PDB file of C-alpha atoms in Angstrom:
ATOM      1  CA  GLU A   1      -0.126  -0.120  -0.428  1.00  0.00           C
ATOM      2  CA  THR A   2       1.386   3.281  -0.586  1.00  0.00           C
ATOM      3  CA  GLY A   3       0.928   6.135   1.358  1.00  0.00           C
ATOM      4  CA  VAL A   4      -1.116   6.962   3.939  1.00  0.00           C
ATOM      5  CA  THR A   5      -3.839   3.776   6.004  1.00  0.00           C
ATOM      6  CA  GLN A   6      -6.448   4.363   8.510  1.00  0.00           C
ATOM      7  CA  THR A   7      -8.452   1.090  10.641  1.00  0.00           C
ATOM      8  CA  PRO A   8     -11.183   1.171  10.965  1.00  0.00           C
ATOM      9  CA  ARG A   9     -12.624   3.504   8.478  1.00  0.00           C
ATOM     10  CA  HIS A  10     -15.348   3.129  10.294  1.00  0.00           C
ATOM     11  CA  LEU A  11     -15.992   2.267  14.724  1.00  0.00           C
ATOM     12  CA  VAL A  12     -18.972   3.045  16.899  1.00  0.00           C
ATOM     13  CA  MET A  13     -18.184   2.561  20.172  1.00  0.00           C
ATOM     14  CA  GLY A  14     -20.425   2.682  23.360  1.00  0.00           C
ATOM     15  CA  MET A  15     -19.164   5.165  26.224  1.00  0.00           C
ATOM     16  CA  THR A  16     -17.884   2.401  28.696  1.00  0.00           C
ATOM     17  CA  ASN A  17     -15.661   0.369  25.821  1.00  0.00           C
ATOM     18  CA  LYS A  18     -12.216   0.678  25.065  1.00  0.00           C
ATOM     19  CA  LYS A  19     -10.928   1.009  21.244  1.00  0.00           C
ATOM     20  CA  SER A  20      -8.088   1.895  19.297  1.00  0.00           C
ATOM     21  CA  LEU A  21      -7.730   3.775  15.898  1.00  0.00           C
ATOM     22  CA  LYS A  22      -4.644   2.597  13.590  1.00  0.00           C
ATOM     23  CA  CYS A  23      -2.472   4.621  10.975  1.00  0.00           C
ATOM     24  CA  GLU A  24       0.096   3.408   9.170  1.00  0.00           C
ATOM     25  CA  GLN A  25       2.094   5.702   6.656  1.00  0.00           C
ATOM     26  CA  HIS A  26       4.725   4.506   3.472  1.00  0.00           C
ATOM     27  CA  LEU A  27       6.182   7.789   3.047  1.00  0.00           C
ATOM     28  CA  GLY A  28       9.036   7.752   4.968  1.00  0.00           C
ATOM     29  CA  HIS A  29       7.722  10.533   6.958  1.00  0.00           C
ATOM     30  CA  ASN A  30       9.002  11.060  10.496  1.00  0.00           C
ATOM     31  CA  ALA A  31       6.458  13.096  12.080  1.00  0.00           C
ATOM     32  CA  MET A  32       2.815  12.031  12.533  1.00  0.00           C
ATOM     33  CA  TYR A  33      -0.422  14.276  13.661  1.00  0.00           C
ATOM     34  CA  TRP A  34      -3.857  13.477  14.970  1.00  0.00           C
ATOM     35  CA  TYR A  35      -6.758  15.552  13.652  1.00  0.00           C
ATOM     36  CA  LYS A  36     -10.642  15.795  14.040  1.00  0.00           C
ATOM     37  CA  GLN A  37     -12.770  16.735  12.041  1.00  0.00           C
ATOM     38  CA  SER A  38     -16.798  17.539  13.186  1.00  0.00           C
ATOM     39  CA  ALA A  39     -18.767  19.573  11.475  1.00  0.00           C
ATOM     40  CA  LYS A  40     -18.999  23.353  10.577  1.00  0.00           C
ATOM     41  CA  LYS A  41     -15.982  23.702  13.309  1.00  0.00           C
ATOM     42  CA  PRO A  42     -11.949  23.752  11.480  1.00  0.00           C
ATOM     43  CA  LEU A  43      -9.744  20.160  12.493  1.00  0.00           C
ATOM     44  CA  GLU A  44      -8.637  19.803  15.244  1.00  0.00           C
ATOM     45  CA  LEU A  45      -5.213  19.203  16.175  1.00  0.00           C
ATOM     46  CA  MET A  46      -4.707  16.555  18.810  1.00  0.00           C
ATOM     47  CA  PHE A  47      -1.464  15.231  19.116  1.00  0.00           C
ATOM     48  CA  VAL A  48       1.697  15.861  17.206  1.00  0.00           C
ATOM     49  CA  TYR A  49       4.683  13.070  16.793  1.00  0.00           C
ATOM     50  CA  ASN A  50       8.446  13.995  15.763  1.00  0.00           C
ATOM     51  CA  PHE A  51      10.903  11.013  15.234  1.00  0.00           C
ATOM     52  CA  LYS A  52       8.652   8.993  17.692  1.00  0.00           C
ATOM     53  CA  GLU A  53       8.585  11.533  20.423  1.00  0.00           C
ATOM     54  CA  GLN A  54       5.357  13.273  21.495  1.00  0.00           C
ATOM     55  CA  THR A  55       6.189  16.854  20.615  1.00  0.00           C
ATOM     56  CA  GLU A  56       2.327  18.451  21.451  1.00  0.00           C
ATOM     57  CA  ASN A  57      -0.729  17.527  23.044  1.00  0.00           C
ATOM     58  CA  ASN A  58      -3.046  20.394  22.189  1.00  0.00           C
ATOM     59  CA  SER A  59      -5.734  19.654  25.630  1.00  0.00           C
ATOM     60  CA  VAL A  60      -6.575  16.865  24.469  1.00  0.00           C
ATOM     61  CA  PRO A  61      -9.092  15.112  27.138  1.00  0.00           C
ATOM     62  CA  SER A  62      -6.826  11.562  28.889  1.00  0.00           C
ATOM     63  CA  ARG A  63      -9.695  10.081  27.264  1.00  0.00           C
ATOM     64  CA  PHE A  64      -7.333   9.896  24.326  1.00  0.00           C
ATOM     65  CA  SER A  65      -4.347   8.124  24.412  1.00  0.00           C
ATOM     66  CA  PRO A  66      -1.401   7.956  21.624  1.00  0.00           C
ATOM     67  CA  GLU A  67       0.621   5.603  21.286  1.00  0.00           C
ATOM     68  CA  CYS A  68       3.493   6.258  18.457  1.00  0.00           C
ATOM     69  CA  PRO A  69       5.309   2.963  18.659  1.00  0.00           C
ATOM     70  CA  ASN A  70       8.461   3.640  15.665  1.00  0.00           C
ATOM     71  CA  SER A  71       7.880   6.584  12.537  1.00  0.00           C
ATOM     72  CA  SER A  72       5.850   4.980  10.695  1.00  0.00           C
ATOM     73  CA  HIS A  73       2.751   3.712  13.216  1.00  0.00           C
ATOM     74  CA  LEU A  74       0.430   5.555  15.340  1.00  0.00           C
ATOM     75  CA  PHE A  75      -2.310   4.895  17.639  1.00  0.00           C
ATOM     76  CA  LEU A  76      -5.271   6.607  19.192  1.00  0.00           C
ATOM     77  CA  HIS A  77      -6.326   4.655  22.465  1.00  0.00           C
ATOM     78  CA  LEU A  78     -10.385   5.486  22.784  1.00  0.00           C
ATOM     79  CA  HIS A  79     -11.966   5.005  26.145  1.00  0.00           C
ATOM     80  CA  THR A  80     -14.764   6.011  28.267  1.00  0.00           C
ATOM     81  CA  LEU A  81     -15.588   8.795  25.111  1.00  0.00           C
ATOM     82  CA  GLN A  82     -18.777  10.656  25.235  1.00  0.00           C
ATOM     83  CA  PRO A  83     -21.189  11.429  22.019  1.00  0.00           C
ATOM     84  CA  GLU A  84     -19.801  14.436  21.961  1.00  0.00           C
ATOM     85  CA  ASP A  85     -16.397  12.587  20.641  1.00  0.00           C
ATOM     86  CA  SER A  86     -18.062  11.312  17.472  1.00  0.00           C
ATOM     87  CA  ALA A  87     -16.547  12.976  14.922  1.00  0.00           C
ATOM     88  CA  LEU A  88     -14.468  11.970  11.490  1.00  0.00           C
ATOM     89  CA  TYR A  89     -10.787  11.128  13.258  1.00  0.00           C
ATOM     90  CA  LEU A  90      -7.470  11.611  10.483  1.00  0.00           C
ATOM     91  CA  CYS A  91      -4.053  11.222  10.399  1.00  0.00           C
ATOM     92  CA  ALA A  92      -1.317  13.272   8.871  1.00  0.00           C
ATOM     93  CA  SER A  93       2.214  12.776   7.944  1.00  0.00           C
ATOM     94  CA  SER A  94       4.760  15.315   7.033  1.00  0.00           C
ATOM     95  CA  GLN A  95       8.339  14.848   6.839  1.00  0.00           C
ATOM     96  CA  ASP A  96      10.409  16.632   9.486  1.00  0.00           C
ATOM     97  CA  ARG A  97       8.170  18.829  11.705  1.00  0.00           C
ATOM     98  CA  LEU A  98      11.336  20.933  11.976  1.00  0.00           C
ATOM     99  CA  ALA A  99      12.084  21.581   8.380  1.00  0.00           C
ATOM    100  CA  GLY A 100       9.834  24.871   7.609  1.00  0.00           C
ATOM    101  CA  ALA A 101       6.583  24.716   5.661  1.00  0.00           C
ATOM    102  CA  ASP A 102       5.593  20.369   4.995  1.00  0.00           C
ATOM    103  CA  THR A 103       2.586  18.928   2.918  1.00  0.00           C
ATOM    104  CA  GLN A 104       0.760  16.825   5.538  1.00  0.00           C
ATOM    105  CA  TYR A 105      -0.196  13.911   4.130  1.00  0.00           C
ATOM    106  CA  PHE A 106      -3.784  12.503   5.207  1.00  0.00           C
ATOM    107  CA  GLY A 107      -5.363   9.511   5.679  1.00  0.00           C
ATOM    108  CA  PRO A 108      -9.267   9.061   4.711  1.00  0.00           C
ATOM    109  CA  GLY A 109     -10.586   8.950   8.157  1.00  0.00           C
ATOM    110  CA  THR A 110     -12.161   6.893  10.550  1.00  0.00           C
ATOM    111  CA  ARG A 111     -15.643   7.566  11.244  1.00  0.00           C
ATOM    112  CA  LEU A 112     -16.640   7.620  15.009  1.00  0.00           C
ATOM    113  CA  THR A 113     -19.315   7.665  16.113  1.00  0.00           C
ATOM    114  CA  VAL A 114     -20.120   6.995  20.220  1.00  0.00           C
ATOM    115  CA  LEU A 115     -23.654   5.649  21.722  1.00  0.00           C
TER     116      LEU A 115
ATOM    117  CA  GLY B   1      -3.550  33.182  18.077  1.00  0.00           C
ATOM    118  CA  ASP B   2      -2.524  32.487  15.140  1.00  0.00           C
ATOM    119  CA  SER B   3      -5.921  31.864  13.393  1.00  0.00           C
ATOM    120  CA  VAL B   4      -7.915  30.959   9.560  1.00  0.00           C
ATOM    121  CA  THR B   5     -11.371  32.988   8.313  1.00  0.00           C
ATOM    122  CA  GLN B   6     -12.491  31.503   4.720  1.00  0.00           C
ATOM    123  CA  MET B   7     -15.725  31.600   3.415  1.00  0.00           C
ATOM    124  CA  GLU B   8     -18.661  30.139   4.482  1.00  0.00           C
ATOM    125  CA  GLY B   9     -20.188  27.678   2.208  1.00  0.00           C
ATOM    126  CA  PRO B  10     -21.971  25.812   0.230  1.00  0.00           C
ATOM    127  CA  VAL B  11     -21.151  27.726  -2.891  1.00  0.00           C
ATOM    128  CA  THR B  12     -22.791  26.673  -6.113  1.00  0.00           C
ATOM    129  CA  LEU B  13     -21.869  26.676  -9.359  1.00  0.00           C
ATOM    130  CA  SER B  14     -22.301  26.073 -12.981  1.00  0.00           C
ATOM    131  CA  GLU B  15     -19.836  24.521 -14.996  1.00  0.00           C
ATOM    132  CA  GLU B  16     -17.308  26.884 -16.331  1.00  0.00           C
ATOM    133  CA  ALA B  17     -18.064  29.694 -13.882  1.00  0.00           C
ATOM    134  CA  PHE B  18     -15.211  30.845 -12.233  1.00  0.00           C
ATOM    135  CA  LEU B  19     -14.734  30.623  -8.976  1.00  0.00           C
ATOM    136  CA  THR B  20     -13.366  32.347  -6.111  1.00  0.00           C
ATOM    137  CA  ILE B  21     -13.037  30.809  -2.523  1.00  0.00           C
ATOM    138  CA  ASN B  22     -12.037  33.749   0.055  1.00  0.00           C
ATOM    139  CA  CYS B  23      -9.493  33.393   2.728  1.00  0.00           C
ATOM    140  CA  THR B  24      -7.706  35.781   5.484  1.00  0.00           C
ATOM    141  CA  TYR B  25      -5.219  34.799   8.081  1.00  0.00           C
ATOM    142  CA  THR B  26      -3.631  36.519  11.132  1.00  0.00           C
ATOM    143  CA  ALA B  27      -0.370  35.094  12.393  1.00  0.00           C
ATOM    144  CA  THR B  28       2.531  36.494  14.499  1.00  0.00           C
ATOM    145  CA  GLY B  29       5.042  35.681  12.201  1.00  0.00           C
ATOM    146  CA  TYR B  30       5.490  34.723   7.884  1.00  0.00           C
ATOM    147  CA  PRO B  31       3.785  31.623   7.667  1.00  0.00           C
ATOM    148  CA  SER B  32       3.316  28.837   4.647  1.00  0.00           C
ATOM    149  CA  LEU B  33       0.163  29.518   3.574  1.00  0.00           C
ATOM    150  CA  PHE B  34      -1.829  26.212   2.300  1.00  0.00           C
ATOM    151  CA  TRP B  35      -5.150  24.853  -0.034  1.00  0.00           C
ATOM    152  CA  TYR B  36      -6.537  21.658   0.834  1.00  0.00           C
ATOM    153  CA  VAL B  37      -8.978  19.537  -0.902  1.00  0.00           C
ATOM    154  CA  GLN B  38     -11.147  16.681   0.635  1.00  0.00           C
ATOM    155  CA  TYR B  39     -13.368  14.608  -1.831  1.00  0.00           C
ATOM    156  CA  PRO B  40     -16.423  12.627  -0.244  1.00  0.00           C
ATOM    157  CA  GLY B  41     -15.125  10.192   1.604  1.00  0.00           C
ATOM    158  CA  GLU B  42     -11.406  10.637   1.971  1.00  0.00           C
ATOM    159  CA  GLY B  43      -8.711  12.720   3.561  1.00  0.00           C
ATOM    160  CA  LEU B  44      -7.669  16.144   2.646  1.00  0.00           C
ATOM    161  CA  GLN B  45      -5.043  16.651  -0.032  1.00  0.00           C
ATOM    162  CA  LEU B  46      -2.687  19.202  -0.708  1.00  0.00           C
ATOM    163  CA  LEU B  47      -4.388  21.682  -3.926  1.00  0.00           C
ATOM    164  CA  LEU B  48      -0.931  24.476  -3.719  1.00  0.00           C
ATOM    165  CA  LYS B  49       0.856  26.595  -1.693  1.00  0.00           C
ATOM    166  CA  ALA B  50       2.803  29.657  -1.177  1.00  0.00           C
ATOM    167  CA  THR B  51       5.970  30.151   1.234  1.00  0.00           C
ATOM    168  CA  LYS B  52       5.970  33.725   1.342  1.00  0.00           C
ATOM    169  CA  ALA B  53       4.884  36.647   0.300  1.00  0.00           C
ATOM    170  CA  ASP B  54       3.919  36.942  -3.726  1.00  0.00           C
ATOM    171  CA  ASP B  55       4.409  34.094  -4.183  1.00  0.00           C
ATOM    172  CA  LYS B  56       1.589  32.394  -6.287  1.00  0.00           C
ATOM    173  CA  GLY B  57       0.754  28.826  -5.914  1.00  0.00           C
ATOM    174  CA  SER B  58      -0.694  26.448  -8.420  1.00  0.00           C
ATOM    175  CA  ASN B  59      -2.361  23.301  -9.122  1.00  0.00           C
ATOM    176  CA  LYS B  60      -4.999  22.181 -12.150  1.00  0.00           C
ATOM    177  CA  GLY B  61      -5.936  25.425 -13.294  1.00  0.00           C
ATOM    178  CA  PHE B  62      -6.229  26.793  -9.538  1.00  0.00           C
ATOM    179  CA  GLU B  63      -3.913  29.834  -8.655  1.00  0.00           C
ATOM    180  CA  ALA B  64      -3.447  31.770  -4.731  1.00  0.00           C
ATOM    181  CA  THR B  65      -1.459  34.480  -4.349  1.00  0.00           C
ATOM    182  CA  TYR B  66      -0.393  34.743  -0.852  1.00  0.00           C
ATOM    183  CA  ARG B  67      -0.707  38.737  -0.413  1.00  0.00           C
ATOM    184  CA  LYS B  68       1.057  39.946   3.090  1.00  0.00           C
ATOM    185  CA  GLU B  69      -0.362  42.857   2.912  1.00  0.00           C
ATOM    186  CA  THR B  70      -4.008  42.203   2.932  1.00  0.00           C
ATOM    187  CA  THR B  71      -3.272  38.997   5.189  1.00  0.00           C
ATOM    188  CA  SER B  72      -5.180  36.825   1.807  1.00  0.00           C
ATOM    189  CA  PHE B  73      -4.415  33.966  -0.242  1.00  0.00           C
ATOM    190  CA  HIS B  74      -7.847  33.636  -1.777  1.00  0.00           C
ATOM    191  CA  LEU B  75      -7.928  30.546  -4.429  1.00  0.00           C
ATOM    192  CA  GLU B  76      -9.548  30.877  -7.807  1.00  0.00           C
ATOM    193  CA  LYS B  77     -10.022  28.601 -10.865  1.00  0.00           C
ATOM    194  CA  GLY B  78     -11.763  30.026 -14.218  1.00  0.00           C
ATOM    195  CA  SER B  79     -13.383  27.149 -15.124  1.00  0.00           C
ATOM    196  CA  VAL B  80     -15.146  24.849 -13.200  1.00  0.00           C
ATOM    197  CA  GLN B  81     -16.055  21.650 -13.481  1.00  0.00           C
ATOM    198  CA  VAL B  82     -18.670  18.591 -12.116  1.00  0.00           C
ATOM    199  CA  SER B  83     -14.995  17.005 -10.914  1.00  0.00           C
ATOM    200  CA  ASP B  84     -14.527  19.490  -8.524  1.00  0.00           C
ATOM    201  CA  SER B  85     -16.822  19.158  -5.805  1.00  0.00           C
ATOM    202  CA  ALA B  86     -15.934  19.021  -2.727  1.00  0.00           C
ATOM    203  CA  VAL B  87     -14.648  20.442   0.621  1.00  0.00           C
ATOM    204  CA  TYR B  88     -12.134  23.443   0.497  1.00  0.00           C
ATOM    205  CA  PHE B  89      -9.603  23.786   3.281  1.00  0.00           C
ATOM    206  CA  CYS B  90      -7.293  26.864   3.620  1.00  0.00           C
ATOM    207  CA  ALA B  91      -4.347  26.322   6.116  1.00  0.00           C
ATOM    208  CA  LEU B  92      -1.223  28.103   7.844  1.00  0.00           C
ATOM    209  CA  SER B  93       1.830  26.516   9.129  1.00  0.00           C
ATOM    210  CA  GLU B  94       3.659  28.715  10.905  1.00  0.00           C
ATOM    211  CA  SER B  95       8.029  27.444  10.762  1.00  0.00           C
ATOM    212  CA  GLY B  96       9.592  26.660  13.706  1.00  0.00           C
ATOM    213  CA  THR B  97       6.354  25.720  15.336  1.00  0.00           C
ATOM    214  CA  TYR B  98       4.581  22.160  15.055  1.00  0.00           C
ATOM    215  CA  LYS B  99       1.289  23.886  14.634  1.00  0.00           C
ATOM    216  CA  TYR B 100      -1.271  23.562  11.220  1.00  0.00           C
ATOM    217  CA  ILE B 101      -3.873  26.199  11.133  1.00  0.00           C
ATOM    218  CA  PHE B 102      -7.348  25.287   9.323  1.00  0.00           C
ATOM    219  CA  GLY B 103     -10.338  27.768   8.732  1.00  0.00           C
ATOM    220  CA  THR B 104     -13.823  25.517   8.328  1.00  0.00           C
ATOM    221  CA  GLY B 105     -13.411  24.290   5.522  1.00  0.00           C
ATOM    222  CA  THR B 106     -15.835  26.103   2.440  1.00  0.00           C
ATOM    223  CA  ARG B 107     -18.128  23.275   0.128  1.00  0.00           C
ATOM    224  CA  LEU B 108     -18.399  23.884  -3.182  1.00  0.00           C
ATOM    225  CA  LYS B 109     -21.000  22.181  -5.731  1.00  0.00           C
ATOM    226  CA  VAL B 110     -20.557  22.713  -9.124  1.00  0.00           C
ATOM    227  CA  LEU B 111     -23.347  21.259 -10.952  1.00  0.00           C
ATOM    228  CA  ALA B 112     -23.601  19.844 -14.759  1.00  0.00           C
TER     229      ALA B 112
END
């Protein structure tokens, strides 16, 4: 596969469930990102990893827990979510965030519904 | 803080019409500016970018010029096609930071 892939594409979970979102990039990039996309709101940057180190946590609630085991994989662990967490979760990667005006490459997203 | 403001949608045009989607920004430094496009069921993909004042980004017939004096980066296309129907996002990125700031997106619908 090429580019950025995300699994699953759709997820429905109850508020007491624990689930994980997976992102994989095949571009040789060093930086990876999680975004939340909700209707009529700007994309919200959640987390940034650069060379596997978390460099940004945008005041995200602790019920979202990221994990970056290597520069090709990024996970978002979910537990005890709220209905307002229902959204499209997008993963992106870029060459190296310190290099300046990086282009970001996005995956297709995971559509999450919390019941 | 930094922000991006783009025009509310949806924008509905007939095929071959001229397109303008307005985008203005506020930034403390000298950001790079981007337009991303999102087709149904897909993630965002870069359409064009400009890294300094007066630069013009262009791709697939779309153009945008980085105007520092008006803090704007308006997207234009001379003749839209049905296949251009998508959501368009304006964004900025400050070098030396990890942040990308996106606008709310403008949905474009082109009718045959």
